[in-house]
Coordinates of C-alpha atoms and ligand atoms in Angstrom, one line a residue:
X1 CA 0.0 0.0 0.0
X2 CA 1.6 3.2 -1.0
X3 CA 1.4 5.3 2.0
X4 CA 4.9 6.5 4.3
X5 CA 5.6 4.8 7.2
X6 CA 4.6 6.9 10.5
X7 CA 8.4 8.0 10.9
X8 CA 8.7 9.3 6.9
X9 CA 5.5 12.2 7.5
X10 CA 5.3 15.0 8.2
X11 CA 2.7 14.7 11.3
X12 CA 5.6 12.3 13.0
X13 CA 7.9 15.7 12.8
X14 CA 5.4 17.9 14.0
X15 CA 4.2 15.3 16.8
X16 CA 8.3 15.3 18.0
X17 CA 8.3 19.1 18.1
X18 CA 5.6 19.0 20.5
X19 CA 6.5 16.1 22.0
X20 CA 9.5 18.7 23.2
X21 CA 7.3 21.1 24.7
X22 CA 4.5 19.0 26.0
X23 CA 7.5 17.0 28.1
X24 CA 8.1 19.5 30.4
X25 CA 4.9 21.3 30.5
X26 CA 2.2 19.2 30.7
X27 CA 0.5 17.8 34.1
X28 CA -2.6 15.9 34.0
X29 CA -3.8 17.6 37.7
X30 CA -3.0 21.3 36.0
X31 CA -5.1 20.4 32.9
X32 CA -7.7 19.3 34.8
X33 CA -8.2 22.2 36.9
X34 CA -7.6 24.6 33.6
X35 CA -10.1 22.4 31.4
X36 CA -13.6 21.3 33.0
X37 CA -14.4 19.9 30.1
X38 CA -11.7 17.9 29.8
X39 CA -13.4 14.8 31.0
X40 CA -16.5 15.1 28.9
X41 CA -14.1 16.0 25.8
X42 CA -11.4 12.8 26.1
X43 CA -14.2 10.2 27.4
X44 CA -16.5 8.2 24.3
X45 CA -18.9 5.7 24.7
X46 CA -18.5 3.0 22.0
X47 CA -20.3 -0.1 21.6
X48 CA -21.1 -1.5 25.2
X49 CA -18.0 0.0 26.1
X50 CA -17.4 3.9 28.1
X51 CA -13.9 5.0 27.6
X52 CA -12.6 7.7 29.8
X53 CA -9.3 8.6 28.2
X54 CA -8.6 12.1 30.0
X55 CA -6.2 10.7 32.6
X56 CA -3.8 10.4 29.6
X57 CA -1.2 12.5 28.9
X58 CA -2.3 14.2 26.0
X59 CA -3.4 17.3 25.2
X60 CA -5.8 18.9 22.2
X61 CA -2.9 19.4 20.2
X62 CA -1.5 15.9 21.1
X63 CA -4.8 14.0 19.3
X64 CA -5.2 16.3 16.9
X65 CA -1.5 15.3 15.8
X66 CA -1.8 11.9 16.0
X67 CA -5.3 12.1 14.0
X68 CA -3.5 13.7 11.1
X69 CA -0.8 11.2 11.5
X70 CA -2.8 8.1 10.9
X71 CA -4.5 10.0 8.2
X72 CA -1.0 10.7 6.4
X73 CA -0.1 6.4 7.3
X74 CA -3.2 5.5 5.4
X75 CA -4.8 3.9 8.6
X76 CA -8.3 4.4 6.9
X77 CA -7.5 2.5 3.4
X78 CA -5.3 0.1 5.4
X79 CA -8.1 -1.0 7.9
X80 CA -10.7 -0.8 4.9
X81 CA -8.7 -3.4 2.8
X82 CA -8.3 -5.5 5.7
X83 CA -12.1 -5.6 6.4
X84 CA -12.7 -6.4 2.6
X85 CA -10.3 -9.3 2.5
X86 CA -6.7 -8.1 1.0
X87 CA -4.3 -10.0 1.4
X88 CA -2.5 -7.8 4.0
X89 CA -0.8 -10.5 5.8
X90 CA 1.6 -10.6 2.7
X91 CA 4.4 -12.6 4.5
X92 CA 1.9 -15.1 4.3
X93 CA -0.2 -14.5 1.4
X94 CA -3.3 -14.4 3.6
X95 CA -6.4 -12.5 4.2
X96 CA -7.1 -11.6 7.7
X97 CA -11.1 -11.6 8.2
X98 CA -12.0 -12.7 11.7
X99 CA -14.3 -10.0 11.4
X100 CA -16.3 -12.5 8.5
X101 CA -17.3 -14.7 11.9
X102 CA -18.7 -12.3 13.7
X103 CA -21.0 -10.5 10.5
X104 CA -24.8 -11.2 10.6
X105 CA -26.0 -13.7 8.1
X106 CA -25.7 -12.5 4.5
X107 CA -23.5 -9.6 5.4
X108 CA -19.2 -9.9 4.7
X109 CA -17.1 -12.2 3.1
X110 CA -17.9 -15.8 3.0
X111 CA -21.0 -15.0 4.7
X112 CA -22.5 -18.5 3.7
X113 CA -19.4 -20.6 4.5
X114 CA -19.2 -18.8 7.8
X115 CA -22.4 -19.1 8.9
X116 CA -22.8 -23.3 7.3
X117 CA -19.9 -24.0 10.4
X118 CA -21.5 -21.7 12.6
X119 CA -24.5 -23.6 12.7
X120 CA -23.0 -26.8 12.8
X121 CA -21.1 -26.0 15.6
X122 CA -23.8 -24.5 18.0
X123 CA -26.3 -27.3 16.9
X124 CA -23.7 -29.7 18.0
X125 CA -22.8 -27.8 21.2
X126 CA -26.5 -27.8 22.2
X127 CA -26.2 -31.8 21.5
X128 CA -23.4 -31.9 23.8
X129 CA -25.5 -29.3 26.9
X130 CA -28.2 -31.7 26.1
X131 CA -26.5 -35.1 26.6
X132 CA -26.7 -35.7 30.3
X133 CA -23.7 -37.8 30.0
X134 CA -20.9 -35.7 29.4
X135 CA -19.5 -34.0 32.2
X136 CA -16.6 -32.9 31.7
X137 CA -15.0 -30.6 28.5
X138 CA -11.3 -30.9 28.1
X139 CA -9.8 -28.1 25.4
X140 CA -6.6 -29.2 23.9
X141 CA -5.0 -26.6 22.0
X142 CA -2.3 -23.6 22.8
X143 CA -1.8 -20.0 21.8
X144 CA -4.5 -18.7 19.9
X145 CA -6.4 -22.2 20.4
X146 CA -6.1 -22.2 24.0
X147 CA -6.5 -18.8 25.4
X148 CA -9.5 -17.4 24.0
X149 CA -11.6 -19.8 25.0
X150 CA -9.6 -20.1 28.5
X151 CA -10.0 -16.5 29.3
X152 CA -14.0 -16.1 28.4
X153 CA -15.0 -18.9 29.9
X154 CA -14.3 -17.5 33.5
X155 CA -15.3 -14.1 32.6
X156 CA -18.7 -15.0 31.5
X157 CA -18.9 -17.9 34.4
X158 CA -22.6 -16.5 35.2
X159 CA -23.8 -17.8 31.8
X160 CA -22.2 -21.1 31.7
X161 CA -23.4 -24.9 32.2
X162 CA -24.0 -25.5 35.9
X163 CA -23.5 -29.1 34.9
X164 CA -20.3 -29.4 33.0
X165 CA -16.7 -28.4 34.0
X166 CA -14.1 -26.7 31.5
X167 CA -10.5 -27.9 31.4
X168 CA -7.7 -26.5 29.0
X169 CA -4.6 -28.2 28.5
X170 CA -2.0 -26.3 26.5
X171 CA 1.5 -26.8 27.8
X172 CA 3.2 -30.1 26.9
X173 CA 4.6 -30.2 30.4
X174 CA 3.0 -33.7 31.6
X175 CA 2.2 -31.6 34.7
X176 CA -0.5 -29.9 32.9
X177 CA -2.5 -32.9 31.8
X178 CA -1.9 -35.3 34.4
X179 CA -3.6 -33.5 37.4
X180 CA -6.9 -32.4 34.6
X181 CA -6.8 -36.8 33.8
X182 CA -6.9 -38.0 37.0
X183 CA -10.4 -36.3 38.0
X184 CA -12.0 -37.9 34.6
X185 CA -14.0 -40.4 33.3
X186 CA -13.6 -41.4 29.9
X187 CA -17.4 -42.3 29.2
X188 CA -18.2 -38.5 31.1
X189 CA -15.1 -36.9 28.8
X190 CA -15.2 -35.0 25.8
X191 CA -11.8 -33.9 24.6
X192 CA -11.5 -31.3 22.0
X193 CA -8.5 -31.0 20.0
X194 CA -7.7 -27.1 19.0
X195 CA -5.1 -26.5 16.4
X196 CA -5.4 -24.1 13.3
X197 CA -2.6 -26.0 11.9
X198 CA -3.0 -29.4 13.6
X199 CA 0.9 -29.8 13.9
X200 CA 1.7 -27.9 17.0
X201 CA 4.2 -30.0 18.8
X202 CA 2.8 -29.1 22.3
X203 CA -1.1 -30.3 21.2
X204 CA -0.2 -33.6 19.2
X205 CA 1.7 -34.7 22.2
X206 CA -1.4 -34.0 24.7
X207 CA -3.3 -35.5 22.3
X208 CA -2.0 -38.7 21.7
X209 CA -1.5 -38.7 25.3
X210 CA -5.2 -38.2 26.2
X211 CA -6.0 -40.7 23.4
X212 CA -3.9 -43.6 25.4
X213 CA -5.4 -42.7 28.3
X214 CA -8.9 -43.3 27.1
X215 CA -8.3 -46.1 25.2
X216 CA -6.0 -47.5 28.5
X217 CA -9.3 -46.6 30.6
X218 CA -11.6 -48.9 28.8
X219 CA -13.0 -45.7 27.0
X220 CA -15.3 -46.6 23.6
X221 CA -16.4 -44.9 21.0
X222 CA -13.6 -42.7 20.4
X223 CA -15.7 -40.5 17.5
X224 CA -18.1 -39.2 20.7
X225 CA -15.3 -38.6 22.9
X226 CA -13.0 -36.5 20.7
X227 CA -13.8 -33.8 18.7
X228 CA -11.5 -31.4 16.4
X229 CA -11.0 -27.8 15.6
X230 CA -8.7 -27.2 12.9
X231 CA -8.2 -26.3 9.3
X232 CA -6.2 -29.4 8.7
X233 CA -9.5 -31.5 8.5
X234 CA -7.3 -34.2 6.6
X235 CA -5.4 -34.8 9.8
X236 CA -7.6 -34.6 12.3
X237 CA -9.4 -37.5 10.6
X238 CA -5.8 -39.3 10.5
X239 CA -6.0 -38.7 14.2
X240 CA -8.9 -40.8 14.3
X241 CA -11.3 -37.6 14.9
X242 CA -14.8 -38.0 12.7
X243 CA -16.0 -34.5 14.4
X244 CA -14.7 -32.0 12.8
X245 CA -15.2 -28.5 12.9
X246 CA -13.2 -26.6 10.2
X247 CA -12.3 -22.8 9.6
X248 CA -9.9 -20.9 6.8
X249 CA -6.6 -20.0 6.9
X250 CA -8.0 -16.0 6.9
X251 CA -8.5 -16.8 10.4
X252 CA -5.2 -15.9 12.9
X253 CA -5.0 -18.0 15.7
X254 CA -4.7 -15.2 18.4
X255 CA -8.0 -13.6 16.3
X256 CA -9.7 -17.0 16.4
X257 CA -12.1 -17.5 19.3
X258 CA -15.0 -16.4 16.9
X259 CA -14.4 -19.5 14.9
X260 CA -14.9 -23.3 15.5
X261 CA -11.8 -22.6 18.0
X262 CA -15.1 -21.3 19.9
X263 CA -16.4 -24.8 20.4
X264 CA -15.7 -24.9 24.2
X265 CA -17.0 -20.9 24.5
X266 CA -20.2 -22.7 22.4
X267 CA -20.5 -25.8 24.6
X268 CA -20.3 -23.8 27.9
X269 CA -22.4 -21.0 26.9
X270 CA -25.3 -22.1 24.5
X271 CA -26.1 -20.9 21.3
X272 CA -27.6 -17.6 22.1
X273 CA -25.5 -16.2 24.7
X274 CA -22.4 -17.7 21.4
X275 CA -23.9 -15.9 19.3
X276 CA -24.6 -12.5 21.2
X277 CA -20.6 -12.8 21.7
X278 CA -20.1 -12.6 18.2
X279 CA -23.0 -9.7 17.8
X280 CA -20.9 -7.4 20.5
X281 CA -17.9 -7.9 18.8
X282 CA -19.3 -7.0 15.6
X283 CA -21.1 -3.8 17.1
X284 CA -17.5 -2.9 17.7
X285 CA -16.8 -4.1 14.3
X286 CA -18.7 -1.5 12.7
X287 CA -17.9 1.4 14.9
X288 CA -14.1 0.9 13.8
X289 CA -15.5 0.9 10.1
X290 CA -17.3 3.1 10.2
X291 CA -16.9 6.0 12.8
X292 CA -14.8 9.3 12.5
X293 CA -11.5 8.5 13.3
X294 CA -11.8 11.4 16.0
X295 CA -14.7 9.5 17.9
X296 CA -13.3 5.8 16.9
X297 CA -12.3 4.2 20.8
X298 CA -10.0 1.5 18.7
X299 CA -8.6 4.2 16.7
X300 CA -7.8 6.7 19.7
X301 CA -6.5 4.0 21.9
X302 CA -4.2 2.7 19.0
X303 CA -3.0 6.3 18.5
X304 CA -2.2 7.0 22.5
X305 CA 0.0 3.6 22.3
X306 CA 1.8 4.8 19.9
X307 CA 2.1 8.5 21.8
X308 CA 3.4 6.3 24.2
X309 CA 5.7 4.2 23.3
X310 CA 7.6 6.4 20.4
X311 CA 7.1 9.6 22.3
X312 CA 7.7 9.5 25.7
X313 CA 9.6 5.8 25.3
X314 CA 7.2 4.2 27.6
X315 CA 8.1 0.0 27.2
X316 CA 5.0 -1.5 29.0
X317 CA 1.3 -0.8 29.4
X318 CA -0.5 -2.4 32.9
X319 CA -4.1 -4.0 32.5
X320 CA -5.9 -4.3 35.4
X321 CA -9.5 -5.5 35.1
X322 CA -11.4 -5.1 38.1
X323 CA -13.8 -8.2 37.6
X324 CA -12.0 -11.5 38.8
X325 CA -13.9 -13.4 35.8
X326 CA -11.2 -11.4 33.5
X327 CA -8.0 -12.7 35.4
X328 CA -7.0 -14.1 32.4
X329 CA -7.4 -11.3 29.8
X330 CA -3.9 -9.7 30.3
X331 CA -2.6 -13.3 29.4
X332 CA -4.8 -13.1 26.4
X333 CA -3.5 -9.7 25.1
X334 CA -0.1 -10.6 25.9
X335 CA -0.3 -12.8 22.5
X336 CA -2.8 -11.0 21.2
X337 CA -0.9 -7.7 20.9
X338 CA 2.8 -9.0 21.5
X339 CA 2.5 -11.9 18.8
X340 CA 1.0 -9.4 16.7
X341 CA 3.2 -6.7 16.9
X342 CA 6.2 -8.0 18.6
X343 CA 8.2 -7.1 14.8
X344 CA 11.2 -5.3 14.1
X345 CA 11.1 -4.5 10.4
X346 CA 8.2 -2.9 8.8
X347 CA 6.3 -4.4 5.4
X348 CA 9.4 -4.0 3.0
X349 CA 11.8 -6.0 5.3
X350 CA 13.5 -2.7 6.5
X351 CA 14.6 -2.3 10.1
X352 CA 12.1 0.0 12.1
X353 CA 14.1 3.0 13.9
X354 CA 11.2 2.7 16.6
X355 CA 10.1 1.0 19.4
X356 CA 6.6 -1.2 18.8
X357 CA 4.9 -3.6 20.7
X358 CA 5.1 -3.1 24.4
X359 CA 4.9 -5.3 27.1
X360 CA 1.3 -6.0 27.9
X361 CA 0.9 -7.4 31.2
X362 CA -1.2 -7.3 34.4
X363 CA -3.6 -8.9 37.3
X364 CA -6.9 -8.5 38.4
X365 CA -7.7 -5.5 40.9
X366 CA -7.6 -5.5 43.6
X367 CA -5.0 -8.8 44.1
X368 CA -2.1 -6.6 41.9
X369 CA -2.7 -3.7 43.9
X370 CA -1.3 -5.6 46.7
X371 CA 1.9 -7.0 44.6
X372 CA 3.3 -4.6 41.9
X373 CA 1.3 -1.4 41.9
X374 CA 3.6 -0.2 44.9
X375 CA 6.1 0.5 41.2
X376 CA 3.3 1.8 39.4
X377 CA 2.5 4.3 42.1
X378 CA 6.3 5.1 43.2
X379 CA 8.8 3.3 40.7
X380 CA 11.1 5.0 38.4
X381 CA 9.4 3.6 35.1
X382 CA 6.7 5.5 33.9
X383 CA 3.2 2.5 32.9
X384 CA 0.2 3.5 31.5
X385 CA -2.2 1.1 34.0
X386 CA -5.6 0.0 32.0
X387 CA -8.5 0.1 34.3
X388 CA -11.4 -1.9 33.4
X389 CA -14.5 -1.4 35.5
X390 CA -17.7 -3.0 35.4
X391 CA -20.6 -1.4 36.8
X392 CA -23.3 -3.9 37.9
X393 CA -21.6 -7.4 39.7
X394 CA -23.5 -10.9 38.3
X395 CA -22.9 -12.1 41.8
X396 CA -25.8 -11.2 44.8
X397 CA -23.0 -11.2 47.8
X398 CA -23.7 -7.6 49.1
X399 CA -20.8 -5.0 49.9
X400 CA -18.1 -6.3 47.9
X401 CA -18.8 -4.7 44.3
X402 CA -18.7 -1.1 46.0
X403 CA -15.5 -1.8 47.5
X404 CA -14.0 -3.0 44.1
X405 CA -15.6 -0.3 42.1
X406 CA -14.1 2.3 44.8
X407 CA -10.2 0.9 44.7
X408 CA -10.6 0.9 41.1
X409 CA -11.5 4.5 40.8
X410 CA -8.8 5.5 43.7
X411 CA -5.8 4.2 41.9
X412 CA -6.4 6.1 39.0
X413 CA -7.1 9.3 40.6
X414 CA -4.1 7.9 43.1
X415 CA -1.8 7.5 40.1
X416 CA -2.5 10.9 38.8
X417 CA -2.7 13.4 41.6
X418 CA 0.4 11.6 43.6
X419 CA 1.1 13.3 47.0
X420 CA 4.4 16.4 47.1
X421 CA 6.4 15.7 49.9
X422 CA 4.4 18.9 51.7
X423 CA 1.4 16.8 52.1
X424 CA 3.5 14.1 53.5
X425 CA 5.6 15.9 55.9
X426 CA 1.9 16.8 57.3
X427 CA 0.6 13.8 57.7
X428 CA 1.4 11.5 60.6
X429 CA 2.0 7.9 59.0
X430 CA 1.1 5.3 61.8
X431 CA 3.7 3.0 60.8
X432 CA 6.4 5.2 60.6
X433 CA 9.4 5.4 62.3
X434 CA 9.9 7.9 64.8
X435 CA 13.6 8.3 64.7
X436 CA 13.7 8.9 60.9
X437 CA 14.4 12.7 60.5
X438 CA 10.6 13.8 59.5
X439 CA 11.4 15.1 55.8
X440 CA 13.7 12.3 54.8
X441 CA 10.4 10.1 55.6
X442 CA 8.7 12.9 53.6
X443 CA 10.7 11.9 50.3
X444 CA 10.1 8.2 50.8
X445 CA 6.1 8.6 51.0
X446 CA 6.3 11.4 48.3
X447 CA 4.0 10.1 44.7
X448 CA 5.1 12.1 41.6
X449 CA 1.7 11.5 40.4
X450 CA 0.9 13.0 36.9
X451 CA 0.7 8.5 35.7
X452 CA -1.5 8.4 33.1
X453 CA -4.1 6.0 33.2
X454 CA -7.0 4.5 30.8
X455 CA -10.9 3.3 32.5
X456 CA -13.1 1.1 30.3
X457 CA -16.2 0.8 31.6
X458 CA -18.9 -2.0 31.1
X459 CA -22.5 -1.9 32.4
X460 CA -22.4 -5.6 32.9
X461 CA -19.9 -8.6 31.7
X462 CA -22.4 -10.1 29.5
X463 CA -21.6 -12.4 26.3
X464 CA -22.3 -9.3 24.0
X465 CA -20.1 -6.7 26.3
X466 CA -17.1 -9.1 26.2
X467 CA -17.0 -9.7 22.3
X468 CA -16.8 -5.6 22.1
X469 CA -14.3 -5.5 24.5
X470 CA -12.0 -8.3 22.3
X471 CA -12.8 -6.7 19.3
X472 CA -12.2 -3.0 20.3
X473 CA -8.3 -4.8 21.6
X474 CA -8.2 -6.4 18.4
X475 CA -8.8 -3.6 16.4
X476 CA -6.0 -1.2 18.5
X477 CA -3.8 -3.9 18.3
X478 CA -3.8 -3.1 14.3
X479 CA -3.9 0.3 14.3
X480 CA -0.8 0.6 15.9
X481 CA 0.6 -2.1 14.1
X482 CA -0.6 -0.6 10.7
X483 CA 1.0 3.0 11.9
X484 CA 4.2 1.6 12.4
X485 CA 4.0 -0.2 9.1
X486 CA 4.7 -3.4 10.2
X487 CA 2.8 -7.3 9.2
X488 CA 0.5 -7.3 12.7
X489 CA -0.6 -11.2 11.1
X490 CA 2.5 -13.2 10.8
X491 CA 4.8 -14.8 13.8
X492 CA 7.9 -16.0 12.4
X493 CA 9.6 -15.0 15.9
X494 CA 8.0 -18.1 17.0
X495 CA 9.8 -20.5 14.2
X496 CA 13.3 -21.0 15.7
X497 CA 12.4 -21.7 18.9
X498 CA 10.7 -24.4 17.5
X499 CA 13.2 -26.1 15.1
X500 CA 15.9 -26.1 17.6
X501 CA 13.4 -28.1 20.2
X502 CA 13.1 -30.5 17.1
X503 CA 17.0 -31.1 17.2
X504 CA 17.2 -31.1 21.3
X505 CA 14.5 -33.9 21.6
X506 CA 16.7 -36.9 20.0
X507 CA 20.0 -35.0 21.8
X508 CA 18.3 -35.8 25.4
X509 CA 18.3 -39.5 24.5
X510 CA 21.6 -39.5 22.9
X511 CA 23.9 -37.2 24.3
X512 CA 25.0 -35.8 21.2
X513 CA 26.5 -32.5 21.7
X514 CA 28.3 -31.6 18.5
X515 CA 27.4 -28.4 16.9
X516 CA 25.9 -27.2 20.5
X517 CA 27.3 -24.1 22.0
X518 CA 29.4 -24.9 25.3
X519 CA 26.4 -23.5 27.7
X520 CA 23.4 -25.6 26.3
X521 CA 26.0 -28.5 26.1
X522 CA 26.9 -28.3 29.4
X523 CA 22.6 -27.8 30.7
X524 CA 22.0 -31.0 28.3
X525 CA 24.7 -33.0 29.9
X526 CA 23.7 -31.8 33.7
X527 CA 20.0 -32.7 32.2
X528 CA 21.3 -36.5 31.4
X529 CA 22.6 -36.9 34.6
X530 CA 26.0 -36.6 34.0
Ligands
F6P1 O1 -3.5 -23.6 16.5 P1 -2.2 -24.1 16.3 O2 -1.9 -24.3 14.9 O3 -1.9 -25.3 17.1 O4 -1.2 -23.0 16.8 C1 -1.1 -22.6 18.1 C2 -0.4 -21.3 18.3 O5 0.9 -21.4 17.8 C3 1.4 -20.2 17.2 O6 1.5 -20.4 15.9 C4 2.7 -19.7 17.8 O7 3.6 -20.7 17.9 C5 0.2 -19.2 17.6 O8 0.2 -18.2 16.7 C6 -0.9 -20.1 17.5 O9 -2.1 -19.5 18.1

């Protein structure tokens, strides 16, 4: 696509000369008290989801920059080609339409394809609800075919089977599988087998492994036990796997959960509640079609990353969802957003002179508050924190959701108006020492405040909020990636890794060491015991 990279315009330029200025003079707690519209100006509400971005460090000048800098980057004609189905993972060759599963029927590419599987799958999953003898689910799969399913599951825990319980197995440590086989049955057990590629070392192995213990348990009828997700349909069926749920290679693993990679999401939740997943996600959908890029949440959020990370050099981003059903969201946007643009050279193969993806990471509030957040508040590193809120509980245990909701709100306010050592040398700490000369305690219970901060708000974790919420990451995740030019839909990072594990395996039965260097020699020989 013939557009400059971010770095080659002329908005990049303009955004570093104020980036100069804004360094030194901005302060979240003076532009608040200067602007009292600044909330009502920096917060949007999107599809089922309120953003309130005005605890970030930006100013008027700062988005309208950033505006004009996706609009010199093409972000418009880039998103617009992905959504019709251009091949813009070009390493690969691939279209990238996960946003085909989630269109109504009739609308989008493949439309009738899409909707043929979808069908399948949620008649089958209603088979499986309906069966009385299946207790148990276990997801095979890892990556993309693991942690989708793994992280909505818990999060929408108030719509799921009372009668059935979810396993995922992903890592090909035995340790993983072992402890999930022993509480099974094999006549209660249905094992589904997730892998786009149906090669991935870690989920043949648990596989096979599952497969000998049901066989080893007396199980029968292996075609109702096992079940496959994959667009390999030819090897699943080697596998011995008759069920077969199948989806296109337009489908990224990390972007896959929509798909037949959805079965256990499907199974737990129903048809309807599957389906009004898919329907948030595609509200979300159109809003980043279709909305001014000035009002577009995916579009803003992408842009403030990139404000971030190239501006004021900031490596990492916090999430911290304040809903215990999300604990595993920051592991899902770790791959989603560092597999996707963890890349160092941009579409022609060139070396990018920026930083991109930064290190997504994070922990339900309020259990990180009592590990890390002491560095967010007071540690030398500057880190965005996420804050996801949700308004109404699904739980009915009284006086906990206001006490959540309230911690959520003070660490943000927390992070940004800090306390000057003035305060603190006025304050009588009960803890304190009372030999410490008073204003060297000061400086030790000092906050620099000014920490920028994001709050998305929910009105309730339902099936339709938490597709919007995926899809409004998924959609930031490529407008970054399409500003700093780079393929957000490949992951060769992941290849050598991969091979080398292929030429350890036989080297821990033989002891072969030629060709290693001296170090992992030296582990593989400790490893063999001698
Ligand atoms: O679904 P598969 O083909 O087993 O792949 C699993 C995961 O492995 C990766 O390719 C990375 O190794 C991910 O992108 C993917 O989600």
């Amino acid at each position: 696509m013939d557009f400059p990279r971010c770095d080659r315009t002329a908005a990049w330029s303009a955004l570093s000369a104020h980036f100069r200025q804004h360094r030194h003079g901005f302060d979240l707690r003076e532009a608040f008290a200067q602007d009292p519209g600044r909330f009502g100006r920096l917060s949007l509400q999107a599809p089922e989801v309120f953003a309130d971005l005005s605890k970030n460090l930006v100013e008027e000048r700062t988005l309208a920059l950033l505006l004009e800098l996706a609009r010199q980057c093409g972000l418009e004609a880039r998103r617009d080609a992905m959504l019709a189905g251009a091949p813009v993972n070009h390493t690969e060759g691939r279209a990238v339409l996960h946003t085909a599963l989630r269109a109504p029927r009739g609308e989008g590419p493949f439309s009738d394809e899409v909707h043929a599987t979808l069908d399948a799958m949620l008649a089958y999953a209603e088979q499986v609800r309906a069966d009385g003898r299946i207790r148990h689910v276990v997801n095979i799969g890892i990556g993309g075919s693991d942690l989708g399913p793994q992280m909505v599951l818990p999060a929408l825990d108030a719509f799921v089977h009372a009668g059935l319980d979810f396993h995922f197995v992903s890592n090909v440590d035995g340790h993983d599988l072992a402890p999930v086989l022993r509480r099974l049955r094999p006549e209660e057990t249905l094992f589904i087998v997730a892998s786009k590629t149906f090669t991935t070392q870690e989920t043949m192995a648990n596989a096979e492994a599952a497969k000998a213990w049901f066989l080893a348990q007396g199980g029968t009828d292996l075609a109702r036990h096992f079940a496959a997700t994959t667009t390999n349909v030819r090897a699943a069926a080697e596998f011995g796997i008759s069920t077969t749920f199948g989806f296109r290679d337009w489908v990224g693993g990390r972007y896959s959960l929509w798909s037949a990679i959805g079965l256990p999401i499907a199974i737990a939740l129903g048809a309807e509640h599957f389906r009004a997943l898919l329907a948030g996600a595609h509200a979300m959908d159109r809003h980043f079609a279709s909305e001014s890029l000035e009002r577009n949440l995916p579009v803003l959020l992408g842009l403030i990353d990139v404000w971030y990370r190239n501006f004021h050099g900031f490596t990492s981003r916090s999430v911290a969802p304040y809903h215990q059903g999300l604990k595993r969201l920051p592991a899902y946007l770790q791959q989603l957003e560092m597999e996707s643009n963890g890349k160092r050279v941009d579409g022609d193969g060139e070396l990018l002179p920026f930083g991109t993806s930064p290190v997504v990471w994070g922990e339900p509030g309020t259990t990180g508050q009592h590990a890390y957040f002491q560095m967010l508040h007071q540690g030398t590193d500057v880190i965005p924190v996420e804050f996801i809120l949700v308004k109404e509980p699904t739980h009915a245990l009284p006086g906990l959701h206001e006490k959540l909701l309230a911690n959520g709100l003070a660490q943000s306010r927390a992070l940004m108006i800090g306390k000057t050592a003035r305060q603190a040398l006025q304050e009588k700490a009960p803890t304190a020492s009372e030999t410490l000369d008073a204003r060297v305690l000061a400086q030790h219970r000092t906050f620099p405040g000014n920490r920028p901060s994001t709050t998305l708000l929910l009105e309730r974790l339902t099936p339709s909020a938490l597709g919007a919420l995926i899809a409004l990451y998924e959609h930031r995740v490529f407008t970054s990636g399409a500003l700093w030019g780079l393929n957000s839909f490949d992951q060769w990072g992941v290849e050598l890794g991969k091979a080398l594990a292929g030429d350890l395996l036989p080297r821990l039965g033989t002891g072969e060491t030629a060709g290693l260097d001296a170090s992992t020699a030296g582990l593989l020989a400790r490893l063999r015991g001698r």
